[in-house]
Coordinates of C-alpha atoms in Angstrom, one line a residue:
M997 CA 0.0 0.0 0.0
T998 CA 1.4 3.4 -1.0
R999 CA 1.7 6.1 1.7
R1000 CA 1.3 9.5 0.1
I1001 CA 3.4 12.1 2.0
V1002 CA 3.1 15.8 1.0
I1003 CA 5.7 18.2 2.3
V1004 CA 4.8 21.9 2.0
G1005 CA 8.1 23.8 1.6
A1006 CA 11.2 23.0 -0.4
G1007 CA 13.7 24.9 1.6
I1008 CA 16.5 23.2 3.5
V1009 CA 14.1 21.6 6.0
G1010 CA 11.6 20.3 3.4
S1011 CA 14.4 19.1 1.0
S1012 CA 16.2 17.4 3.9
L1013 CA 13.0 15.6 4.9
A1014 CA 12.2 14.6 1.3
R1015 CA 15.7 13.0 1.1
E1016 CA 15.1 11.1 4.3
L1017 CA 11.6 9.8 3.3
A1018 CA 12.0 9.2 -0.4
G1019 CA 12.9 5.6 -1.2
R1020 CA 11.5 4.2 2.0
D1021 CA 9.2 1.3 1.5
G1022 CA 5.8 2.4 0.4
C1023 CA 6.5 6.1 0.6
Q1024 CA 5.5 8.4 -2.3
V1025 CA 6.9 11.9 -1.5
T1026 CA 5.7 15.1 -3.1
V1027 CA 7.1 18.5 -2.2
L1028 CA 5.2 21.7 -2.9
D1029 CA 6.8 25.1 -3.0
R1030 CA 5.6 28.6 -4.0
S1031 CA 9.0 29.5 -5.4
P1032 CA 9.7 29.0 -9.1
A1033 CA 12.3 26.4 -10.0
G1034 CA 15.8 27.3 -8.9
R1035 CA 14.7 30.0 -6.5
L1036 CA 14.3 30.0 -2.7
Y1037 CA 11.7 32.5 -1.5
G1038 CA 11.8 31.4 2.1
S1039 CA 14.3 32.0 4.9
T1040 CA 16.7 29.4 3.4
G1041 CA 17.4 31.8 0.6
H1042 CA 19.1 34.4 2.8
A1043 CA 20.3 32.4 5.9
P1044 CA 23.7 33.5 7.1
G1045 CA 24.5 29.8 7.5
Y1046 CA 25.9 29.4 10.9
V1047 CA 26.1 25.8 12.2
G1048 CA 26.9 25.9 15.9
V1049 CA 26.8 22.5 17.7
L1050 CA 26.4 23.6 21.3
G1051 CA 22.8 24.4 21.8
E1052 CA 20.8 26.2 24.5
A1053 CA 19.0 22.8 25.2
P1054 CA 20.5 19.3 24.9
V1055 CA 18.1 18.4 22.2
L1056 CA 19.4 21.2 20.0
T1057 CA 23.0 20.0 20.5
E1058 CA 22.0 16.5 19.4
L1059 CA 20.1 17.8 16.4
A1060 CA 23.1 19.9 15.4
R1061 CA 25.5 17.0 15.8
A1062 CA 23.3 14.9 13.5
T1063 CA 23.1 17.8 11.0
V1064 CA 26.8 18.2 10.8
R1065 CA 27.2 14.5 10.1
I1066 CA 24.7 14.7 7.3
Y1067 CA 26.1 17.8 5.8
R1068 CA 29.5 16.3 5.7
G1069 CA 28.1 13.3 3.8
L1070 CA 26.7 15.4 1.0
T1071 CA 30.0 16.5 -0.4
D1072 CA 30.0 14.0 -3.3
D1073 CA 27.0 15.6 -4.9
Y1074 CA 28.2 19.2 -5.1
D1075 CA 29.4 19.0 -8.7
A1076 CA 26.2 17.2 -9.8
T1077 CA 23.9 20.1 -9.0
G1078 CA 24.4 21.5 -12.5
D1079 CA 25.4 24.9 -11.1
A1080 CA 28.8 25.8 -12.3
R1081 CA 29.2 28.2 -9.4
A1082 CA 29.0 25.3 -7.0
R1083 CA 31.8 23.2 -8.5
G1084 CA 34.6 22.8 -6.1
V1085 CA 32.7 24.8 -3.4
A1086 CA 31.7 23.1 -0.2
G1087 CA 28.2 23.3 1.0
F1088 CA 29.4 22.9 4.6
E1089 CA 32.8 24.0 5.9
E1090 CA 34.2 23.4 9.4
T1091 CA 35.4 26.9 9.7
G1092 CA 34.9 27.0 13.5
C1093 CA 33.2 29.7 15.6
L1094 CA 34.7 32.3 17.8
E1095 CA 32.6 33.9 20.5
V1096 CA 34.2 37.2 21.7
A1097 CA 33.8 39.0 25.0
T1098 CA 34.6 42.7 25.3
T1099 CA 33.9 43.0 29.1
P1100 CA 34.9 41.0 32.2
A1101 CA 31.3 40.0 32.7
A1102 CA 31.0 38.7 29.2
Y1103 CA 34.2 36.7 29.8
E1104 CA 32.6 34.9 32.7
T1105 CA 29.7 34.0 30.3
L1106 CA 32.3 32.5 28.0
R1107 CA 33.8 30.5 30.8
G1108 CA 30.3 29.1 31.5
R1109 CA 29.9 28.2 27.8
A1110 CA 33.3 26.4 27.8
A1111 CA 32.2 24.3 30.8
A1112 CA 28.9 23.5 29.0
A1113 CA 30.8 22.4 25.9
E1114 CA 33.0 20.1 28.0
T1115 CA 29.9 18.5 29.6
A1116 CA 28.4 18.0 26.1
G1117 CA 31.7 16.4 24.9
L1118 CA 32.5 19.2 22.5
T1119 CA 35.8 20.8 21.9
A1120 CA 36.0 24.5 23.0
R1121 CA 39.0 26.5 24.0
L1122 CA 39.3 29.9 25.8
V1123 CA 41.8 32.2 24.0
G1124 CA 43.3 35.6 24.7
P1125 CA 42.5 38.7 22.6
E1126 CA 45.6 38.4 20.4
E1127 CA 44.9 34.8 19.5
A1128 CA 41.3 35.6 18.9
A1129 CA 42.3 38.3 16.5
A1130 CA 44.8 36.0 14.8
L1131 CA 41.9 33.4 14.2
A1132 CA 39.7 36.1 12.6
P1133 CA 41.8 39.1 11.7
R1134 CA 39.2 40.8 9.6
L1135 CA 36.5 40.5 12.2
V1136 CA 38.0 40.7 15.7
D1137 CA 39.6 43.8 17.2
P1138 CA 42.3 42.9 19.7
D1139 CA 42.1 46.3 21.2
T1140 CA 38.5 45.8 22.4
A1141 CA 38.4 42.0 22.9
V1142 CA 38.9 40.7 26.4
A1143 CA 38.9 37.0 25.4
G1144 CA 37.4 34.5 23.0
L1145 CA 35.9 31.1 23.0
H1146 CA 36.9 29.0 20.0
F1147 CA 34.7 26.1 18.8
P1148 CA 36.7 24.4 16.1
G1149 CA 34.0 21.9 15.2
D1150 CA 31.4 24.6 14.3
G1151 CA 31.0 25.6 10.7
T1152 CA 29.3 27.6 8.0
A1153 CA 26.8 26.4 5.4
R1154 CA 25.8 27.5 1.9
A1155 CA 22.2 26.8 2.5
G1156 CA 21.1 27.1 -1.1
L1157 CA 23.7 24.6 -2.3
L1158 CA 22.9 22.1 0.5
T1159 CA 19.2 22.4 -0.4
A1160 CA 19.9 21.8 -4.1
V1161 CA 22.0 18.7 -3.3
Q1162 CA 19.4 17.2 -1.1
R1163 CA 16.6 17.9 -3.6
R1164 CA 18.7 16.0 -6.2
R1165 CA 19.1 13.0 -3.9
A1166 CA 15.4 13.0 -3.0
E1167 CA 14.4 13.1 -6.7
A1168 CA 16.8 10.3 -7.5
R1169 CA 14.9 8.2 -4.9
G1170 CA 11.6 9.0 -6.5
A1171 CA 10.4 12.2 -4.8
E1172 CA 8.5 14.7 -6.9
F1173 CA 9.0 18.5 -6.5
A1174 CA 6.3 20.9 -7.7
D1175 CA 7.7 24.4 -8.2
G1176 CA 5.4 27.4 -8.2
A1177 CA 2.8 25.4 -6.3
E1178 CA 1.3 27.7 -3.6
A1179 CA -0.5 25.8 -0.9
T1180 CA -3.6 27.7 0.3
G1181 CA -5.5 25.2 2.5
L1182 CA -5.8 21.8 4.0
E1183 CA -8.4 19.2 3.1
I1184 CA -9.9 17.9 6.3
R1185 CA -12.5 15.1 6.5
A1186 CA -13.6 13.1 9.6
G1187 CA -11.1 15.0 11.8
R1188 CA -8.1 14.1 9.7
V1189 CA -6.0 15.9 7.1
H1190 CA -6.3 14.3 3.7
G1191 CA -4.4 16.7 1.4
V1192 CA -3.4 20.2 0.4
W1193 CA -5.3 22.7 -1.7
L1194 CA -3.3 24.8 -4.2
A1195 CA -4.0 28.3 -5.3
D1196 CA -5.1 27.0 -8.7
G1197 CA -7.8 24.9 -7.1
T1198 CA -5.9 21.6 -7.3
L1199 CA -6.2 19.1 -4.4
V1200 CA -3.0 17.2 -3.8
P1201 CA -4.1 14.1 -1.8
A1202 CA -2.0 13.0 1.2
D1203 CA -2.0 10.5 3.9
D1204 CA 0.5 12.6 5.8
T1205 CA 1.1 16.3 5.4
V1206 CA 4.2 18.1 6.7
L1207 CA 4.3 21.8 7.2
A1208 CA 7.9 22.8 6.4
S1209 CA 6.9 26.2 5.2
G1210 CA 8.7 28.3 7.7
I1211 CA 7.1 31.7 8.4
W1212 CA 4.0 30.8 6.4
G1213 CA 3.3 27.7 8.5
P1214 CA 0.8 29.5 10.8
L1215 CA -1.3 30.5 7.8
L1216 CA -1.9 26.9 6.7
A1217 CA -2.3 25.6 10.2
A1218 CA -4.9 28.2 10.9
Q1219 CA -6.9 26.9 7.9
A1220 CA -7.2 23.7 9.9
G1221 CA -8.1 25.5 13.1
V1222 CA -4.7 24.9 14.6
D1223 CA -2.5 27.5 16.3
L1224 CA 1.1 27.3 15.4
P1225 CA 3.0 29.5 17.9
L1226 CA 5.5 30.8 15.5
T1227 CA 6.2 34.6 15.2
P1228 CA 7.8 36.0 12.0
V1229 CA 10.3 38.7 12.8
S1230 CA 12.4 41.1 10.6
H1231 CA 16.1 40.8 10.9
P1232 CA 18.9 43.0 9.4
Y1233 CA 22.0 41.5 7.7
V1234 CA 24.4 43.4 5.5
Y1235 CA 27.2 42.5 3.1
G1236 CA 30.4 44.4 2.3
G1237 CA 31.6 44.9 -1.2
P1238 CA 33.4 42.1 -3.1
R1239 CA 37.0 41.3 -2.5
P1240 CA 39.4 38.6 -3.7
E1241 CA 38.2 35.1 -2.7
R1242 CA 39.9 33.8 0.4
H1243 CA 40.4 30.1 1.3
P1244 CA 40.2 28.8 3.9
R1245 CA 37.5 31.0 5.3
G1246 CA 37.8 32.3 8.8
P1247 CA 35.6 31.3 11.7
F1248 CA 32.1 32.6 12.2
V1249 CA 32.3 35.3 14.9
R1250 CA 29.7 36.2 17.6
W1251 CA 29.6 38.9 20.2
P1252 CA 26.9 37.5 22.5
E1253 CA 26.9 40.6 24.9
H1254 CA 26.3 42.8 21.8
H1255 CA 23.8 40.5 20.2
A1256 CA 25.8 40.7 16.9
Y1257 CA 27.6 38.2 14.6
A1258 CA 29.7 38.3 11.5
R1259 CA 30.7 35.9 8.8
D1260 CA 33.6 35.7 6.3
H1261 CA 31.8 34.7 3.1
G1262 CA 35.1 34.2 1.3
D1263 CA 34.6 36.9 -1.3
R1264 CA 33.0 39.5 1.1
D1265 CA 32.2 40.0 4.8
G1266 CA 28.7 40.0 6.3
I1267 CA 27.4 41.2 9.7
G1268 CA 24.0 41.0 11.4
T1269 CA 22.5 42.1 14.7
Y1270 CA 19.6 41.4 17.0
D1271 CA 20.1 44.6 19.0
H1272 CA 17.4 46.7 17.5
D1273 CA 13.8 47.7 18.0
L1274 CA 11.6 44.6 17.4
R1275 CA 9.8 44.5 14.0
P1276 CA 7.4 41.5 14.1
V1277 CA 5.5 40.8 10.9
A1278 CA 1.9 39.5 11.1
P1279 CA 1.5 36.2 9.2
A1280 CA -1.4 37.8 7.2
D1281 CA 0.9 40.6 6.1
L1282 CA 3.7 38.3 4.8
G1283 CA 4.6 38.6 1.1
A1284 CA 5.7 36.0 -1.3
R1285 CA 9.3 36.2 -0.1
A1286 CA 10.8 36.0 3.4
E1287 CA 12.0 39.6 3.0
E1288 CA 10.8 43.1 3.8
P1289 CA 11.9 46.5 2.5
W1290 CA 14.8 47.9 4.4
P1291 CA 13.3 50.3 6.9
G1292 CA 16.2 52.7 7.4
E1293 CA 16.1 53.3 11.1
P1294 CA 16.2 51.4 13.5
F1295 CA 18.2 49.0 11.4
D1296 CA 20.8 51.6 10.2
G1297 CA 21.8 52.5 13.7
A1298 CA 21.9 48.9 14.9
V1299 CA 24.1 47.9 11.9
A1300 CA 26.4 50.8 12.5
A1301 CA 26.9 49.7 16.1
A1302 CA 27.7 46.1 15.0
L1303 CA 30.2 47.3 12.4
A1304 CA 31.9 49.3 15.1
L1305 CA 32.9 46.0 16.7
L1306 CA 35.2 45.2 13.8
P1307 CA 38.8 46.3 13.6
P1308 CA 38.9 49.9 12.3
A1309 CA 40.8 48.9 9.1
H1310 CA 38.1 46.4 8.2
R1311 CA 34.9 48.3 8.9
F1312 CA 32.9 48.5 5.7
T1313 CA 30.1 50.5 4.1
P1314 CA 27.2 48.1 3.4
A1315 CA 27.0 47.2 -0.3
V1316 CA 23.9 45.0 0.2
R1317 CA 21.3 45.4 2.9
L1318 CA 18.9 42.5 3.6
N1319 CA 15.8 42.7 5.8
G1320 CA 15.1 39.0 6.1
V1321 CA 12.1 37.5 8.0
F1322 CA 12.5 34.3 10.0
S1323 CA 10.7 32.4 12.8
V1324 CA 10.9 32.7 16.6
T1325 CA 9.0 30.7 19.1
P1326 CA 8.2 31.3 22.8
D1327 CA 11.1 29.1 24.0
N1328 CA 13.5 29.4 21.0
L1329 CA 13.0 25.7 20.2
P1330 CA 11.7 24.2 16.9
L1331 CA 8.1 23.1 16.3
L1332 CA 8.8 19.5 15.3
G1333 CA 6.5 16.5 15.3
P1334 CA 2.8 15.5 14.9
F1335 CA -0.2 17.6 15.8
T1336 CA -1.8 15.2 18.3
G1337 CA -5.3 16.7 17.8
L1338 CA -5.3 16.5 14.1
P1339 CA -4.1 13.1 12.6
G1340 CA -2.2 13.3 9.3
L1341 CA -0.6 16.7 10.1
W1342 CA 3.0 17.2 11.1
S1343 CA 5.2 20.3 11.7
A1344 CA 8.8 20.9 10.7
T1345 CA 8.9 24.7 11.3
A1346 CA 11.0 27.2 13.2
I1347 CA 14.1 25.2 12.3
W1348 CA 17.3 26.8 11.4
V1349 CA 20.1 25.6 9.0
T1350 CA 22.0 24.6 12.2
H1351 CA 19.4 21.8 12.9
A1352 CA 17.7 21.3 9.6
A1353 CA 19.1 17.9 8.5
G1354 CA 19.1 16.4 12.0
A1355 CA 15.5 17.5 12.6
A1356 CA 14.5 16.0 9.3
A1357 CA 16.1 12.7 10.2
A1358 CA 14.4 12.6 13.6
L1359 CA 11.0 13.5 12.1
A1360 CA 11.4 10.9 9.4
E1361 CA 12.0 8.2 12.0
A1362 CA 8.9 9.4 14.0
M1363 CA 6.8 9.2 10.8
D1364 CA 8.1 5.8 10.1
G1365 CA 7.2 4.5 13.5
G1366 CA 10.7 4.3 14.8
E1367 CA 12.5 5.9 17.7
P1368 CA 13.2 9.6 16.7
G1369 CA 15.7 10.1 19.5
T1370 CA 15.6 11.6 23.0
G1371 CA 14.2 15.0 23.6
L1372 CA 11.9 15.2 20.6
A1373 CA 8.8 15.4 22.8
A1374 CA 10.1 18.8 24.0
L1375 CA 9.7 20.1 20.5
A1376 CA 6.1 19.0 20.0
P1377 CA 4.3 21.7 18.0
D1378 CA 1.3 21.7 20.3
R1379 CA 3.3 21.9 23.5
F1380 CA 1.9 25.4 24.2
A1381 CA -1.8 24.3 23.8
G1382 CA -4.2 26.3 26.0
E1383 CA -1.8 29.3 26.5
P1384 CA -3.0 32.7 25.3
A1385 CA -1.8 33.5 21.8
G1386 CA -0.9 37.1 22.8
E1387 CA 1.3 35.9 25.7
L1388 CA 3.1 33.4 23.5
R1389 CA 3.9 36.1 21.0
R1390 CA 5.2 38.4 23.7
R1391 CA 7.5 35.6 25.0
A1392 CA 8.8 34.8 21.5
L1393 CA 9.6 38.5 20.9
R1394 CA 11.4 38.7 24.2
R1395 CA 13.5 35.7 23.2
Y1396 CA 14.5 37.1 19.8
R1397 CA 17.3 39.4 21.1
D1398 CA 18.8 36.6 23.1
I1399 CA 19.1 34.0 20.3
Y1400 CA 22.8 34.4 20.0
A1401 CA 23.5 35.3 23.6
A1402 CA 21.9 32.1 24.7
G1403 CA 23.8 30.0 22.2

């Protein structure tokens, strides 16, 4: 008997899940996405790509560990994507991460993070300001740094490339991807989800439907009378101008006390910040892309403050400004698993590149009746059932600024 599985969303989470499920006995996998072929309109298309293994909660650490293992195993498909720009370029690089403290109090936080890493069995090393600057000379100012915490096993991802590789593997195993297919509703009969309605009036039948549609997830869930406690929030990230390609790339850098981070993209630098006035986006106001127009202030001032953390010689004038929209939840954890009150519906939302492949593997095991791993119950999408929606939104927005500070 064929089990029809429909995944809504072909970003890095949906493509990871399709790769996991396609080819399993009896599974027929269809992936729907509003983006045209070759485009990524969701958050995957502009993700900075940090992959940090030490998580705020043990379950996040385990999902990140699994994600790194999977990303490493995808390297043999890079040249097969058909994209000449991808040839010889890794989708995941173990560049490491450097967390920087600029005050004694922040240094104590790094000491605590180092102890947490040791408990989790991860390699992390406290370094002085000069060594921190030597590890990331374009991004770390030795005159303001007090210390750094180096995680050599962390890395950076090219999310679009990893998504393309996983899509190719899923298609090779029989999965079908429908580009330009906008999901607008769920077919519910006898208290169960039986398929997905598209904007053109087509019904795509399903025995199991997975919401991997990121910031648009609450819209589809609401069609089924289900509250998905996910809040879309605008977030600034800027790129400097192009420069000669550098290999190997330097570590991803974070300043937890300043709620800022920076990445060496190889041919340019990028920097982002969470230290700005909150700009939530109502799900009903979302556009076709996970992007909003650049608002000027408060983003300009916040970005200027983040750029001031760089060494004076390497501070740059933004050449590209991106106001991306991504998901936050009341506890900063993903929404992963079945909706217990609505059979046939699953969630794979509020999941970042850091945890995407590991989360997909865990969900695939759960859907296949296996053991998905410890801690998955803590990610249940209906774990906030009965709590007021307004309070959940307020909690999510409070957590936004501490995403990087909490690790």
